[in-house]
Amino acid sequence: MLNELAGRIWANPRFQQELLTLVAARVRRSTLGDATPDGAEALDEGTLARLLQSAAVLAQSAAPPHKEAAYRIATAMYTLYAEAYDRLPQLLYVVLSRLGNFPAIEFSRGSVHAPEGLPLPVAIEAGHRLIGNTVTVRHTPLGSSEIVLTDFQRNVWSALDEGASLGASAPTSAGKSFLLQAFIRRLWAAPPRPRVVYIVPTRALINQVSGELVAALRSDGTDEVGVVTVPLAADQPVPADALFVMTQERLQLILTNHPDAAFDLVIVDEAQAIGDGGRGVILTAVLEELTRRNAAVQMFFASPNVSNPQIFGRLFGLKNYRHHKSRDIAVAQNLIHLDTAGADPRRVRVSLSMGGAKQPLGELTTDDDLTGVKQATVHLANLFGQSGQSLVYAKGPADCQSLATGLMQLETARAEAAGSPEPSAERRQLSAFVKESVHPKYALAETVLSGVGFHYGAMPPLLRRSIEDAFRGGELKFLVSTSTLLHGLNLPARSLFLNRPRRGNETPLGPVDFWNLAGRAGRLGKEFEGDVYLIDYDQWPSQPLAGEREVAIRPTLEEHVHERADELITYIGDPDRKPDRSGTDEFENTFTKLYGDHRAGHLGETLDRLEVPPQSEVRVDLSKALREAERLVRLEDDVVRASPTVSVYRQQRLYDYMLAKIAKKGPEYLMPVHPLSPGAYESLVAIFKRCHTHIFQWPTGDKRHLRAAVFAHPWMRGDPLPQIIDAHFDYELKRNEGYTIAKAILTTLKTIEEEVRFTYVRLTGCYNTLLKRALIAKSYTELAERIVPIPMFMEVGACSQTMMSFIGMGLSRISARTLAREAARQNMGPVEAKAWVQTQDLDVLGMSPIIIKEIKRALQAA
């Protein structure tokens, strides 16, 4: 009956007009400082009463649009008229409690409990809802630690608490991270603690997620919280009482090195990444392996705005599996158009996007011309972003730096006009650390002094975390960021500014990515709504508002087997096929995975889960192609599994080359040299060249191995980034007088992150695995155990035992290097290194306070 009544209210044109008038008035106040209604109907007492009555009904509807309208009515009226109508706090509580949005209630009044003056039946209803959404995180001698959840969070908590695996889809601002932290706190409240792995989509998220988990657990009084974030070599034990936070690639290495490693709870953040090409295939393979090692494993798949979260249960054969999809909002997002096109280059038209149309809010004139994308973005973000913290989206690192520099100039001028004081001690501290960790001439060192930061994936981890901490702490007013915001980075703000957004320099932002980004505007429990400013939307290369908010997940493996089976089978049947000039090959990971499944006897199970019909032509032809590949490949299965991103044909080709060279020139010819030993650079050049020739199959005249080694060798050696950047800059300047230090910084960071730490870790990992097997085959068993772990050195950017031990404690490269510089011995193991750090007076060593803070945090967690 309530749903029917809500439907009639929703279908009433008068209600729609009054709702639009109210929301427009609220947004007009936040953007233009004016709440005067713009329309035929004024917001008189009768209108307000009707809207409140409607909100009380709509809040009980099952339809997400009805619930959103109820939320907007209640919060807008409270914000605009709370001082004029003393009963609005009670009415706000009624609506929000019916919506189950207790974080918003706590924000509005500092408590989740009902205010005085509610009618008894209403108070009982609200109290019952509050009790139902309250969960106990842990019991202590002093009492229970409880939290109050939204309806979505409560549903997810119940499923997890009952041991079910779950796929959950909800808007970005639904509070999934908070929920998962609380659930892990509950699991760790008493022994035995389950073994938990938290899979994140990018390396940029590892530090954030692990840091937040450690802080949450320590808030409960947990003395030591072990966290594993880097791969563990075969001779390193897998700790039984630790949290694992890593990408699928790092987890795959652990599973390869430790055949008995298994987990009780697997959390997959941004789980839609199973459709992300080759990396999606690796994620699928890792999750399948985890289910084989522990049939009772519990899995949680978190995704924003997907229409088919049920797919994970089928894809991974999970028996006790549930899925939950929610469109309910916990924080509202206002979509505000800022249009600059017109005869006056300084005039901007402001309108609200609601009901599929633009509702005009007003116009204003800026102090400068708004010509060009950068000029408009910088000036409008600075103008409309003064009421709170703001995120500004950039398409790439260079764009990040450019926009941040422009915002810095405007913020500096604004501060000078207001006679503001010098930068705070925290900003000066952050600026000094930027210079130390990257380069004295890095633009970020200047922008943070004005409260403007920028953030992208290739930045050093501790610097990224420091920027994030400064933004969360309110030291930075603006943060310019790339698509790291799309990959789970938890940095919500009051406002988000978008102008012709793209992923990278090419791909326009689609509807799903747009709504994922939009969810960063508005902080759950800190404000009712966030503002998403769409600058010159009509000029965007795509129109994401016109598309579907939800998308169906399509696993890459499933797409290849179902929709591109002919291409895949042709690919498998062509052992001489060459990858493109970048070294990428879209079917490579799929082929290697299916080949491994075939060899292990799992192919039938894999194809069943992919719903390939028995005896179908695809199944028959695929099996036949894999059997033919098996005839051509002589490598052992464990060797193939160790390099899941390299075609088995290319592995075989490199292996055959190694056998021939060992027979002709001896084993030392192929052995890597330690980065600190003489001849290390030349050895690295030769290894890269062999990988290029036999894996990438590049022409013999290709010289890219030389450039790669120039960056990789000093990075492995542990050289500071400023030194590596200066060396690159000096070299390029001799070839091009116009080369800038800004270009050198961006190029060095990108090369180290995307090439050295990804492409060449992948290649040298395959190289070392094949070399070890070739040495054993030629009876050089002792030598096979002494292969220098070049891939590990490249991954972490260090090669001394002491520095590696510090990194193993959870320290960043720069902190580890700073400590290693103070240590007399460079061969300390993990236990000795930790003991040494504990004896040091960090405050007298002249370190950055940011480094000292990280060291103390690591000591607490280790």
Short mmCIF file of C-alpha atoms in Angstrom, two decimals, residues 78 89 92-94 96-97 101-116 126 130 134 148 525 528:
data_model
loop_
_atom_site.label_atom_id
_atom_site.label_comp_id
_atom_site.label_asym_id
_atom_site.label_seq_id
_atom_site.Cartn_x
_atom_site.Cartn_y
_atom_site.Cartn_z
CA TYR A 78 16.74 21.12 7.23
CA PRO A 89 15.13 18.23 13.38
CA LEU A 92 14.58 15.00 9.52
CA TYR A 93 15.14 12.19 12.02
CA VAL A 94 11.93 10.44 10.99
CA LEU A 96 16.47 9.49 7.72
CA SER A 97 15.67 6.71 10.19
CA ASN A 101 20.77 6.42 7.04
CA PHE A 102 22.05 6.77 10.60
CA PRO A 103 25.44 8.25 9.62
CA ALA A 104 23.54 11.23 8.18
CA ILE A 105 21.54 11.49 11.42
CA GLU A 106 24.72 11.52 13.47
CA PHE A 107 26.16 14.25 11.24
CA SER A 108 23.04 16.40 11.67
CA ARG A 109 22.79 16.24 15.45
CA GLY A 110 25.88 14.51 16.84
CA SER A 111 23.90 11.45 17.95
CA VAL A 112 21.94 8.62 16.38
CA HIS A 113 19.32 8.63 19.12
CA ALA A 114 15.85 10.09 18.65
CA PRO A 115 15.33 13.76 19.60
CA GLU A 116 12.79 14.71 22.22
CA ALA A 126 12.77 4.75 14.81
CA LEU A 130 18.22 1.87 15.13
CA THR A 134 23.49 -1.52 15.29
CA VAL A 148 25.50 1.96 13.55
CA GLY A 525 28.73 11.05 7.94
CA PHE A 528 24.44 15.56 3.37
#
